[in-house]
mmCIF file of C-alpha atoms and ligand atoms in Angstrom:
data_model
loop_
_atom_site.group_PDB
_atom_site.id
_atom_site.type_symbol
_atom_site.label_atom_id
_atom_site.label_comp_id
_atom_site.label_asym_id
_atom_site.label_seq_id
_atom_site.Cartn_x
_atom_site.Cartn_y
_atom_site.Cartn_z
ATOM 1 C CA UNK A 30 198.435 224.709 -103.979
ATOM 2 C CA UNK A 31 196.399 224.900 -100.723
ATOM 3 C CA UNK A 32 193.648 226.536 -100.403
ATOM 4 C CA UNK A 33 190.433 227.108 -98.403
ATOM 5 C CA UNK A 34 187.233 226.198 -99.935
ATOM 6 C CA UNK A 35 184.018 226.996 -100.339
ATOM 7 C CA UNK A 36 181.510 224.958 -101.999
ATOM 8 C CA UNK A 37 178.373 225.690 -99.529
ATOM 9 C CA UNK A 38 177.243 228.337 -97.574
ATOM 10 C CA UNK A 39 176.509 227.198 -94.304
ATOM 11 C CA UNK A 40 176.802 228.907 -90.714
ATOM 12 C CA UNK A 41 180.515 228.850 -89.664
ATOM 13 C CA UNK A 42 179.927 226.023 -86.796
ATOM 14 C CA UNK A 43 179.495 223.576 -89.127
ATOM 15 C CA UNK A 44 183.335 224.451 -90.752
ATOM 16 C CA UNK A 45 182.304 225.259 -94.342
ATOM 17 C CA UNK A 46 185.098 225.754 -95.255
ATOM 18 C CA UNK A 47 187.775 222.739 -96.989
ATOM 19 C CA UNK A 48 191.028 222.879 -96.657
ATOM 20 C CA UNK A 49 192.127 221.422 -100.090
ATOM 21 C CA UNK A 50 194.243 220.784 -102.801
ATOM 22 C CA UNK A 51 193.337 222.609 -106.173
ATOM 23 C CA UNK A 52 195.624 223.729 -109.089
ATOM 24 C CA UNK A 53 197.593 226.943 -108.563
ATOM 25 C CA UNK A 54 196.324 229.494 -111.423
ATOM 26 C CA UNK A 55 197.958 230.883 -114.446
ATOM 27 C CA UNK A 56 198.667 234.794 -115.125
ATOM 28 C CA UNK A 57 196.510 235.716 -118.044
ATOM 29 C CA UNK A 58 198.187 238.464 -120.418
ATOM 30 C CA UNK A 59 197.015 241.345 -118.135
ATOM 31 C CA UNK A 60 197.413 239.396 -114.832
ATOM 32 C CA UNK A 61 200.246 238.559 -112.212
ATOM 33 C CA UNK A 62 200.304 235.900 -110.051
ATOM 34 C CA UNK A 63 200.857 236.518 -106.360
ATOM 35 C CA UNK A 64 202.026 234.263 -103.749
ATOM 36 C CA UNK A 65 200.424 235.032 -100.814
ATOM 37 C CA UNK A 66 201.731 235.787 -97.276
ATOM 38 C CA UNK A 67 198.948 237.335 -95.278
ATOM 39 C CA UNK A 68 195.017 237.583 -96.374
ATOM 40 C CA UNK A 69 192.983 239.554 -93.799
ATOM 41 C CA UNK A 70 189.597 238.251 -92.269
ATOM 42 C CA UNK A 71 186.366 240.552 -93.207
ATOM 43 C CA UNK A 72 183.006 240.311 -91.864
ATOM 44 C CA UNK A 73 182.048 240.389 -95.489
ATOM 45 C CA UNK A 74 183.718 236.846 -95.818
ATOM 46 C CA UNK A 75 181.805 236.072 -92.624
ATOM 47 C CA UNK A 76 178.325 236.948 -94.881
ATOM 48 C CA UNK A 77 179.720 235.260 -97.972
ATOM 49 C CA UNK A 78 180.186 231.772 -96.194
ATOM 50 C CA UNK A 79 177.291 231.555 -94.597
ATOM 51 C CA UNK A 80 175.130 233.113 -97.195
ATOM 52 C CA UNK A 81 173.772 236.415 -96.478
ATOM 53 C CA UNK A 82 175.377 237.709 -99.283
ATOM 54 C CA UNK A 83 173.893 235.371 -102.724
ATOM 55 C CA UNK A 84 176.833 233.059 -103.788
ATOM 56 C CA UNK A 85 177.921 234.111 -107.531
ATOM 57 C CA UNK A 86 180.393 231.374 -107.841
ATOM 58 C CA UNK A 87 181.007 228.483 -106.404
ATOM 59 C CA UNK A 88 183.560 226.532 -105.136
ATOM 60 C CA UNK A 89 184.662 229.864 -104.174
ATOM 61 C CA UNK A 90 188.379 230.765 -102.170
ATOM 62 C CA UNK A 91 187.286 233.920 -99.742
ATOM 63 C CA UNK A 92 189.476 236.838 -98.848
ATOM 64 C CA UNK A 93 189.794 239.676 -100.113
ATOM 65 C CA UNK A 94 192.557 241.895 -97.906
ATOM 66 C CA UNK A 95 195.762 240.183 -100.306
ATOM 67 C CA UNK A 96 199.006 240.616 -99.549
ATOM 68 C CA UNK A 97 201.897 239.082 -101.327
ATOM 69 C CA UNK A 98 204.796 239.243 -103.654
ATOM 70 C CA UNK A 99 204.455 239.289 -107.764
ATOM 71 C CA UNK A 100 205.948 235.631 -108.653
ATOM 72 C CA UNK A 101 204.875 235.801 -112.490
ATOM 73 C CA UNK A 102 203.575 238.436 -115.044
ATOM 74 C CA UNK A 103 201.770 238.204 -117.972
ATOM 75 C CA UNK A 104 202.876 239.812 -121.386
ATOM 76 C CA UNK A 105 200.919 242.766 -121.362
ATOM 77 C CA UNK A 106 201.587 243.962 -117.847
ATOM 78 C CA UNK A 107 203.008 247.208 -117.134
ATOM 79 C CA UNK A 108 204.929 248.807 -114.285
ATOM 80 C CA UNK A 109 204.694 245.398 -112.028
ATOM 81 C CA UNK A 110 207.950 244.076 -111.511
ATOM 82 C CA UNK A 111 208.380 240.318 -110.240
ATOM 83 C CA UNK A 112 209.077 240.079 -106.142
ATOM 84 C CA UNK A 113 207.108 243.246 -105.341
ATOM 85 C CA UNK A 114 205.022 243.297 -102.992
ATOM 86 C CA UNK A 115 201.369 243.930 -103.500
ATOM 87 C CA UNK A 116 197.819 244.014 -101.629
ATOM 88 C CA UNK A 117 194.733 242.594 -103.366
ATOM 89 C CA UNK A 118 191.614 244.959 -102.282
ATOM 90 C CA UNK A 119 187.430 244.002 -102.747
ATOM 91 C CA UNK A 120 187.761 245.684 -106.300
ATOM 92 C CA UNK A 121 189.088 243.071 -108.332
ATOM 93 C CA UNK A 122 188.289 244.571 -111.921
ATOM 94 C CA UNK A 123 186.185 247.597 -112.923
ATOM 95 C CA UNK A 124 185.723 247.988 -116.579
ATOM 96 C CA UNK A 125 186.353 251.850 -117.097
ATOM 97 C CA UNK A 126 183.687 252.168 -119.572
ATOM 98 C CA UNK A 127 180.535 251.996 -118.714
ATOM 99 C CA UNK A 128 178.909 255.543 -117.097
ATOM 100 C CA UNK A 129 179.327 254.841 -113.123
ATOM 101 C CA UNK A 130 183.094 254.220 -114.271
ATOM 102 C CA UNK A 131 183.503 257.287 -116.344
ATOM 103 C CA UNK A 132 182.358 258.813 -113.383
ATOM 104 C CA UNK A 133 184.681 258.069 -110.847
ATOM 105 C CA UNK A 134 182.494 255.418 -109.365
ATOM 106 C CA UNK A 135 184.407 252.808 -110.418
ATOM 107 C CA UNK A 136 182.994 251.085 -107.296
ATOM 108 C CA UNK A 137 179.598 250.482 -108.372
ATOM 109 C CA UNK A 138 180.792 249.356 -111.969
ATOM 110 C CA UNK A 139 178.080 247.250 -113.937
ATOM 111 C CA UNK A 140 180.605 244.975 -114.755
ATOM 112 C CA UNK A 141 183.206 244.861 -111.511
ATOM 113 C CA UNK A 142 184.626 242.136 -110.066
ATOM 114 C CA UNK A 143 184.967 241.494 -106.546
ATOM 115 C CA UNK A 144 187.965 239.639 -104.756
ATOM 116 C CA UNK A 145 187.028 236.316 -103.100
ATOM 117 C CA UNK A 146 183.496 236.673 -104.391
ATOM 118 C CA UNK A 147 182.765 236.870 -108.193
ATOM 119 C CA UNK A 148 186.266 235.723 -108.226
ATOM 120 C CA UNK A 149 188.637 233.506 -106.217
ATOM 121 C CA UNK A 150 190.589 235.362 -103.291
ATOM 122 C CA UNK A 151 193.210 234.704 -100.661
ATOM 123 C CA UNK A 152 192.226 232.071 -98.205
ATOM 124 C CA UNK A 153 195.046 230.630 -100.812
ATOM 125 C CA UNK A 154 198.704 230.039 -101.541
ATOM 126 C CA UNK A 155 198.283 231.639 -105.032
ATOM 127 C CA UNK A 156 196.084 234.234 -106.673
ATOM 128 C CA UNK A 157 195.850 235.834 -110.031
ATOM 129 C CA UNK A 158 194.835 239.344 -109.950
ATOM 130 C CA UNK A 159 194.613 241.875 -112.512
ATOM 131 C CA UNK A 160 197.839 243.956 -112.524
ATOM 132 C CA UNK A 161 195.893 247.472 -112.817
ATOM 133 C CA UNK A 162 193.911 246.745 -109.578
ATOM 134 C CA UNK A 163 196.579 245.708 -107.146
ATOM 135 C CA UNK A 164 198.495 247.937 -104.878
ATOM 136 C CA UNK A 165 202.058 248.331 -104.102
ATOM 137 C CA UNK A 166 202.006 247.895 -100.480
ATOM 138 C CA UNK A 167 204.772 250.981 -99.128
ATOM 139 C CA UNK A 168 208.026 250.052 -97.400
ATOM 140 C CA UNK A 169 206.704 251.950 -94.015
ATOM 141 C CA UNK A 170 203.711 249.195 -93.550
ATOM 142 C CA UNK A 171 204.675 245.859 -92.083
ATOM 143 C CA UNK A 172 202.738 243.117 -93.985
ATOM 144 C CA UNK A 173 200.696 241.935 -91.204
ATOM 145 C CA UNK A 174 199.570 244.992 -90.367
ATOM 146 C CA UNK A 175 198.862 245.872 -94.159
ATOM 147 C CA UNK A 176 196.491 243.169 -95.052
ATOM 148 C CA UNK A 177 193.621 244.865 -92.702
ATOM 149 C CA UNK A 178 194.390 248.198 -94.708
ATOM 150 C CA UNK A 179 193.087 246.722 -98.131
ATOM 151 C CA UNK A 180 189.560 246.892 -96.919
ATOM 152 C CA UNK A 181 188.557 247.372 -93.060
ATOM 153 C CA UNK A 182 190.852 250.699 -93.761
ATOM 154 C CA UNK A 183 190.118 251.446 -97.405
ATOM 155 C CA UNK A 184 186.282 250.946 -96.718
ATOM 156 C CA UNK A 185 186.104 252.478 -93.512
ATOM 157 C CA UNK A 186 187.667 255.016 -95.231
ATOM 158 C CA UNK A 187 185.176 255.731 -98.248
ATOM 159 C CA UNK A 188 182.844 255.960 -95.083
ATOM 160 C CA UNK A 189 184.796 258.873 -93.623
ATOM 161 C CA UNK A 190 185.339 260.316 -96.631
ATOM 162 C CA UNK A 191 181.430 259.955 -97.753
ATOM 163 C CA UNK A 192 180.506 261.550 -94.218
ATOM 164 C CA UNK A 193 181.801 264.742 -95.590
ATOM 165 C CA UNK A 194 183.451 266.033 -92.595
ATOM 166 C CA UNK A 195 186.854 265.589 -93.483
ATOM 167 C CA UNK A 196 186.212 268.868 -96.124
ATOM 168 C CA UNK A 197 183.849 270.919 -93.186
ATOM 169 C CA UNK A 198 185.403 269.075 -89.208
ATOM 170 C CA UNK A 199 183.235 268.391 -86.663
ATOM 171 C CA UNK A 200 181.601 265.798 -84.602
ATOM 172 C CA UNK A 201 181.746 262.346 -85.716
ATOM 173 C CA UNK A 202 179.619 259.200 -84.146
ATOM 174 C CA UNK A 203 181.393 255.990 -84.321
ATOM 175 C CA UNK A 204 177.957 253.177 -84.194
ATOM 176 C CA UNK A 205 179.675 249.851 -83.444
ATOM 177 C CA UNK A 206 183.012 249.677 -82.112
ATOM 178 C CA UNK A 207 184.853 246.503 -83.942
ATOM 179 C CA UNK A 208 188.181 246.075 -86.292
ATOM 180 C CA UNK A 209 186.843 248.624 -88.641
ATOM 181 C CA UNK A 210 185.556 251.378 -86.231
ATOM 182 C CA UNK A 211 188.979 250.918 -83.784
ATOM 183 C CA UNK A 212 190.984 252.047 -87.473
ATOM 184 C CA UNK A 213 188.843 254.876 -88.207
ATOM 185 C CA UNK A 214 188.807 256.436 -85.043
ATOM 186 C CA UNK A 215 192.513 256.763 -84.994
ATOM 187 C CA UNK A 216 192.671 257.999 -88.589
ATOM 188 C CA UNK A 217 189.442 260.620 -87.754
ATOM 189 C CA UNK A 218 191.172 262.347 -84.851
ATOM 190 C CA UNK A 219 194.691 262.161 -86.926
ATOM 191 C CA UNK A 220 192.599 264.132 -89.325
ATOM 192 C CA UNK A 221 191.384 266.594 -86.846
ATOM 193 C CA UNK A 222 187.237 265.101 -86.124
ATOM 194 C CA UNK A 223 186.028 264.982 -82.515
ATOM 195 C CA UNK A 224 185.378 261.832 -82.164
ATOM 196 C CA UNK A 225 182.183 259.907 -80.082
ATOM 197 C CA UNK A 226 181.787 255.962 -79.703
ATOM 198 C CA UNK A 227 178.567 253.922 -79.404
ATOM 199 C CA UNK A 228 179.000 250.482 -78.032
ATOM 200 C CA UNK A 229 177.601 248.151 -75.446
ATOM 201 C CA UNK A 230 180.349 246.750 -73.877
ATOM 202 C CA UNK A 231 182.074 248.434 -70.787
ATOM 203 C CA UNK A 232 186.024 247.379 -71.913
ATOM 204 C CA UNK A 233 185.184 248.726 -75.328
ATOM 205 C CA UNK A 234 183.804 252.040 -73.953
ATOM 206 C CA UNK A 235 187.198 252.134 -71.924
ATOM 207 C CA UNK A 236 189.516 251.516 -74.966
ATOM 208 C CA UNK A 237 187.521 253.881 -77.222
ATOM 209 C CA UNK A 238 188.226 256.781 -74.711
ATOM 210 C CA UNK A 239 192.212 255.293 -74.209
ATOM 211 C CA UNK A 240 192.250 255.713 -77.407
ATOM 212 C CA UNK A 241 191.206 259.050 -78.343
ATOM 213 C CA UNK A 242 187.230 259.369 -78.196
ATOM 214 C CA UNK A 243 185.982 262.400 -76.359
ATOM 215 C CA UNK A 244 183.081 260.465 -74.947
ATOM 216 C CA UNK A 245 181.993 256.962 -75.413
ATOM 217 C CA UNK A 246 178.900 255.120 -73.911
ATOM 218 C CA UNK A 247 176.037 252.948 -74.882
ATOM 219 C CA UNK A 248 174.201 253.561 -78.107
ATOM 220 C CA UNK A 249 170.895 254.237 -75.839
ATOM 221 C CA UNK A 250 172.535 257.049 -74.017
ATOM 222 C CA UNK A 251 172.449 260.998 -74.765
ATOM 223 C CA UNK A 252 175.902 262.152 -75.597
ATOM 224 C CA UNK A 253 177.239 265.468 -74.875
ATOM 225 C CA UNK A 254 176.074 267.260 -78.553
ATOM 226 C CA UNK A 255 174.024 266.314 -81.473
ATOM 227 C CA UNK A 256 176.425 264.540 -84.297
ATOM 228 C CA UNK A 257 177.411 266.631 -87.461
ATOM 229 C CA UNK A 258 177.716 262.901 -89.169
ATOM 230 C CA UNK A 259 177.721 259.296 -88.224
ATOM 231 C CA UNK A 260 178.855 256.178 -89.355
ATOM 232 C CA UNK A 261 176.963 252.878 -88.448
ATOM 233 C CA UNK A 262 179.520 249.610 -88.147
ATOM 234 C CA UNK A 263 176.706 247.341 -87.076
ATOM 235 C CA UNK A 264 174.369 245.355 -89.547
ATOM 236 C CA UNK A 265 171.058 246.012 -87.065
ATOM 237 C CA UNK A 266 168.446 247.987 -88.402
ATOM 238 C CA UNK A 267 167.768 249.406 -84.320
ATOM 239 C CA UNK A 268 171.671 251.281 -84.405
ATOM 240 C CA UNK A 269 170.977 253.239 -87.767
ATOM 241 C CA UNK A 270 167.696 254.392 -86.330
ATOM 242 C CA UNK A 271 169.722 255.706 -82.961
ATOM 243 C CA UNK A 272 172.441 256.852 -85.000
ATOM 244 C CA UNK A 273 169.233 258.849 -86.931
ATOM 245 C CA UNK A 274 167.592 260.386 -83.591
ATOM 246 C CA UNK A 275 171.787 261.363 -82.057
ATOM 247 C CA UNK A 276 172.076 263.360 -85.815
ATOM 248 C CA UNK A 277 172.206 267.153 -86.240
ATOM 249 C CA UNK A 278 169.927 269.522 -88.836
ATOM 250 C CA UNK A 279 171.735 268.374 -92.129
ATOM 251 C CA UNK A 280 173.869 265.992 -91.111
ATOM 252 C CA UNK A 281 174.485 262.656 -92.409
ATOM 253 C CA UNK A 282 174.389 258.854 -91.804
ATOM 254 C CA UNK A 283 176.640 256.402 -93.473
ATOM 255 C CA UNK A 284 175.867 253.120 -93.449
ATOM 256 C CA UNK A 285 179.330 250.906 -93.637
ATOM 257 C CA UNK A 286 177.839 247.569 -94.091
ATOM 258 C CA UNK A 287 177.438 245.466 -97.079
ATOM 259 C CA UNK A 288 173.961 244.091 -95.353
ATOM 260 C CA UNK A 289 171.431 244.784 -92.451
ATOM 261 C CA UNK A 290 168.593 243.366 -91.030
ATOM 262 C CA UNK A 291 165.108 245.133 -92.583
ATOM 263 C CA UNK A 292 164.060 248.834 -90.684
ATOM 264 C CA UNK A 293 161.295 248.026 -89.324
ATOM 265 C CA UNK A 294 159.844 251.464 -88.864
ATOM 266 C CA UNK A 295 161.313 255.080 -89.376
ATOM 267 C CA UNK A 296 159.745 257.997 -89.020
ATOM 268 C CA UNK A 297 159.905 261.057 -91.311
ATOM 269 C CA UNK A 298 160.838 263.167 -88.561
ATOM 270 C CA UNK A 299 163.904 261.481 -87.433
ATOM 271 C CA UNK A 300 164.990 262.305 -91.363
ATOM 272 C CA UNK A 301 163.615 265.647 -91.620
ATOM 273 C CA UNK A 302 165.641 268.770 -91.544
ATOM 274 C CA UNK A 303 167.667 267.947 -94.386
ATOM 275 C CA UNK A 304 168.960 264.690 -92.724
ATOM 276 C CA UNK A 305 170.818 262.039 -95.216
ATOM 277 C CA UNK A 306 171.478 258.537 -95.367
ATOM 278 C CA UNK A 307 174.000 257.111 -97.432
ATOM 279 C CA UNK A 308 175.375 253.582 -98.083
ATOM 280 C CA UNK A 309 179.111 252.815 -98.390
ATOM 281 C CA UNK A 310 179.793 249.811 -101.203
ATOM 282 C CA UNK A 311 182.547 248.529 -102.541
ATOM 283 C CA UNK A 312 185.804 250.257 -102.717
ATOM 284 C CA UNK A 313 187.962 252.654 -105.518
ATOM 285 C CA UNK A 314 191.120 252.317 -106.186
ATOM 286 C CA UNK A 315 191.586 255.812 -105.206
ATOM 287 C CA UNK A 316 190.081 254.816 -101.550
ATOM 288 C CA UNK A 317 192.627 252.716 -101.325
ATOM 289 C CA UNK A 318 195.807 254.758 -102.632
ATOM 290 C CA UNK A 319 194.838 257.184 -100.165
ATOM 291 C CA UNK A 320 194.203 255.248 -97.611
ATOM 292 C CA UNK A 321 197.419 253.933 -97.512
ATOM 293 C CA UNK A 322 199.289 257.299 -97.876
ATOM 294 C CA UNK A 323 197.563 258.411 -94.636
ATOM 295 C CA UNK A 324 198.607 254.969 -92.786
ATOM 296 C CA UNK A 325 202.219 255.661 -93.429
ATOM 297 C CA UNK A 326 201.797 259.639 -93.336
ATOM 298 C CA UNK A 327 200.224 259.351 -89.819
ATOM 299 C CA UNK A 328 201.444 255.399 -88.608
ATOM 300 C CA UNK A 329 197.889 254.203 -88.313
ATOM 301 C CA UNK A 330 197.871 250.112 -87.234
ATOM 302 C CA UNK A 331 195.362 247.836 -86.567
ATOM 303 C CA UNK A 332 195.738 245.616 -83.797
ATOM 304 C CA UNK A 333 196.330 242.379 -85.265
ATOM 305 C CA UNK A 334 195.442 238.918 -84.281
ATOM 306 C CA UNK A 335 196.882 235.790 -86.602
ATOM 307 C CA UNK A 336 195.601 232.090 -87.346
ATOM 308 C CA UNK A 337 196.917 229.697 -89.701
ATOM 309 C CA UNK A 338 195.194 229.331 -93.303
ATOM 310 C CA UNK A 339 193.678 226.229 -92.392
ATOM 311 C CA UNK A 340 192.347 227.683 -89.476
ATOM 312 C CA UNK A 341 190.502 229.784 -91.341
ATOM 313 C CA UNK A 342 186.921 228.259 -89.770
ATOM 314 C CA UNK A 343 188.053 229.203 -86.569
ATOM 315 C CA UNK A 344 189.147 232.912 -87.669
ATOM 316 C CA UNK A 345 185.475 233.258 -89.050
ATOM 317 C CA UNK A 346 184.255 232.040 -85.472
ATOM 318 C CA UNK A 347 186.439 234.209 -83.529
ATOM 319 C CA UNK A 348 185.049 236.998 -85.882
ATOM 320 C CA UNK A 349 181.226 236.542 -85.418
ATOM 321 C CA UNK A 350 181.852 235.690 -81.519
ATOM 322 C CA UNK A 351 185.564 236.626 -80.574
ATOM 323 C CA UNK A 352 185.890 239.465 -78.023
ATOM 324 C CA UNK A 353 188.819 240.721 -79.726
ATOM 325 C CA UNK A 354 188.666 244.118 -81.079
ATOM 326 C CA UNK A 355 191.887 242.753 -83.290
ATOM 327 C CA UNK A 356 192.213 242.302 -87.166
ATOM 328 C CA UNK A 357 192.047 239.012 -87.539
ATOM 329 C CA UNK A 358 194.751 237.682 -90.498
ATOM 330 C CA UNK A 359 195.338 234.248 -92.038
ATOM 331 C CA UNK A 360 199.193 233.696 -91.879
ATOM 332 C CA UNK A 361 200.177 231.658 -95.116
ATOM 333 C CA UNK A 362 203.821 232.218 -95.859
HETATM 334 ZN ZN1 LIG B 16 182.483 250.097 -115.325
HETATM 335 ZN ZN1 LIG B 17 186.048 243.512 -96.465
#
C-alpha cells in the first residue's frame, strides 16, 4: 500500500515526510483492518514530524483523525461488521486495568497507545486498529467532515467539558482562534455558553463574531467581563498568562495543547483566589461518543479544506503557516 512516511523528524520545509511503498498490515485476532478514505491533519502531527513531541517509533505513518470502512476482521472481534464505516481517534488502545483506567481516565493509561504515534496511523491506504477503540462514524456526518471530529472535536471537547461550565453556564474565553477553537465555539453556544474570542488577526475577529462570539478582539485587550473559564488553543506560554489575568475568582484555565513553550514567570496573584489550571491530554472513548452525538444532535461542521495523501508535506505547511481557519484532510480514497 501507499503510505506517508516518517523516518526523521525534521521541520516540515525540508518534506519529511516519504511517500512510499510498505506492506499493507494484517488484522490481529482483536483487530480490523480499515481502508482508509479521509485522515484529518492535527497540529499534533505537525509536533510529531518535526520533533517537539520525542519520536517513540520510527518509521512512523502520522494521523490520527481515521476514517474508513472495516475490509477484514479478526476472530475475536465483536459487534464490527465488514464495510462499516469507522473513525480511528488519538486513543489507539488503553489497557482497562491499571488504576487511571479503572478510573475512567482511560486517557492517561500507563500503558495506552496512541494513533500515528506509538503506533502507525492514517497518512495510509490501510490501518489496523483495535476493534474496541474505533468508532462507528453515524449516517448524519459526511466523511469529510467526520475525520476533523475524531480529535480537533473530541479534544476540544474534553477541554469544554474539563472547563466545567457546561454543568454551571457562563462566560467562556476562546485563546487562539484556529480549526479547533472555530468547532468549539459553535458547539459552546449550541450548548448555551457566552462565548468571547482572543485572536490577533482582524478577519478572524470578524468571523468569530459572524459566527456567534459576543465579543472578539486581541488577546491584549480588556473584554467586556472577567471569564468564568478559558481555554488556551495556542502553544505560547505569553496567551495562558493573559488568559490567567482575563479569569474570574475560581475560575479555570484549560490548557488544550499537547506542548508549550516554558512560562517564563507567573505570579501567585494572577492564580490566587481559587484560580485553576488544568491540562487537556489525550482523549476517552467517551469524549469521543459524545462528541459525535452532539455533532449530529446539533449539525456542528468544520470547515474543511482537502489535499491529496501525498501531499501530505504541503498539508503540514499550510497548517503551521496557512491562513485558513479550515480542517485540513488528506483525501485517500
Ligand atoms: Zn490502563
Ligand atoms: Zn489531534
Amino acid at each position: 500500500m501507499k503510505a506517508m512516511l516518517l523516518r526523521k523528524p525534521a521541520p516540515v520545509e525540508t518534506n519529511p515526510l516519504e511517500y512510499a511503498d510498505v506492506e499493507t498490515p494484517s488484522p490481529g485476532s482483536e483487530e480490523v483492518l480499515i481502508k482508509i478514505s479521509k485522515c484529518g491533519v492535527c497540529r499534533t502531527d505537525l509536533h510529531i514530524v518535526e520533533g517537539e513531541l520525542p519520536p517513540v517509533k520510527l518509521p512512523l505513518i502520522p494521523g490520527h483523525q481515521v476514517i474508513g470502512r472495516v475490509v477484514e476482521v479478526g476472530r475475536n472481534v465483536e459487534g464490527v461488521r465488514h464495510g462499516e464505516l469507522v473513525g480511528v481517534p488519538w486513543l489507539y488502545y488503553a489497557c482497562g486495568e491499571c488504576r487511571y483506567c479503572r478510573r475512567g481516565l482511560e486517557n492517561l493509561c500507563d500503558h495506552a497507545l496512541f494513533t500515528g504515534y506509538s503506533v502507525n496511523g492514517g497518512y495510509a491506504e490501510y490501518m489496523v486498529a483495535h476493534y474496541r477503540f474505533i468508532h462507528k462514524i453515524p449516517g448524519e456526518l459526511g466523511e469529510l467532515e467526520a475525520a476533523p471530529l475524531m480529535c480537533a472535536g473530541a479534544v476540544g471537547y474534553r477541554s469544554l467539558r474539563l472547563t466545567g461550565l457546561l454543568e454551571t453556564g457562563g462566560v467562556l474565553g476562546l485563546f487562539g482562534y484556529g480549526a479547533a477553537a472555530h468547532l468549539m465555539l459553535q458547539t459552546a453556544r449550541k450548548l448555551g455558553l457566552r462565548v468571547y474570542v482572543f485572536t490577533s488577526s482582524p478577519w478572524k475577529i470578524e468571523h468569530a463574531l459572524k459566527n456567534g462570539a459576543e465579543w472578539a478582539g486581541a488577546t491584549s485587550e480588556e473584554p467586556p467581563s472577567k471569564l468564568d473559564a478559558a481555554i488556551v488553543y495556542a502553544p505560547v506560554s505569553q496567551v495562558f498568562v493573559e488568559a490567567l489575568r482575563k479569569l474570574d475568582k475560581g475560575g479555570r484555565v484549560v490548557l488544550g495543547e499537547i506542548y508549550m513553550t516554558p512560562v517564563e514567570r507567573l505570579e501567585y496573584r494572577l492564580l490566587w483566589e481559587e484560580r485553576e489550571v488544568k491540562t487537556v491530554a489525550n482523549v476517552t472513548r467517551r469524549d469521543v461518543v459524545e462528541f459525535l452525538q452532539i455533532a449530529v444532535k446539533h449539525g456542528i461542521k468544520p470547515e474543511v479544506k482537502t489535499f491529496r495523501l501525498e501531499q501530505a508535506n504541503e498539508a503540514l505547511k499550510e497548517l503551521k503557516h496557512g491562513r485558513s481557519l479550515g480542517q485540513i484532510v488528506l483525501e485517500i480514497s
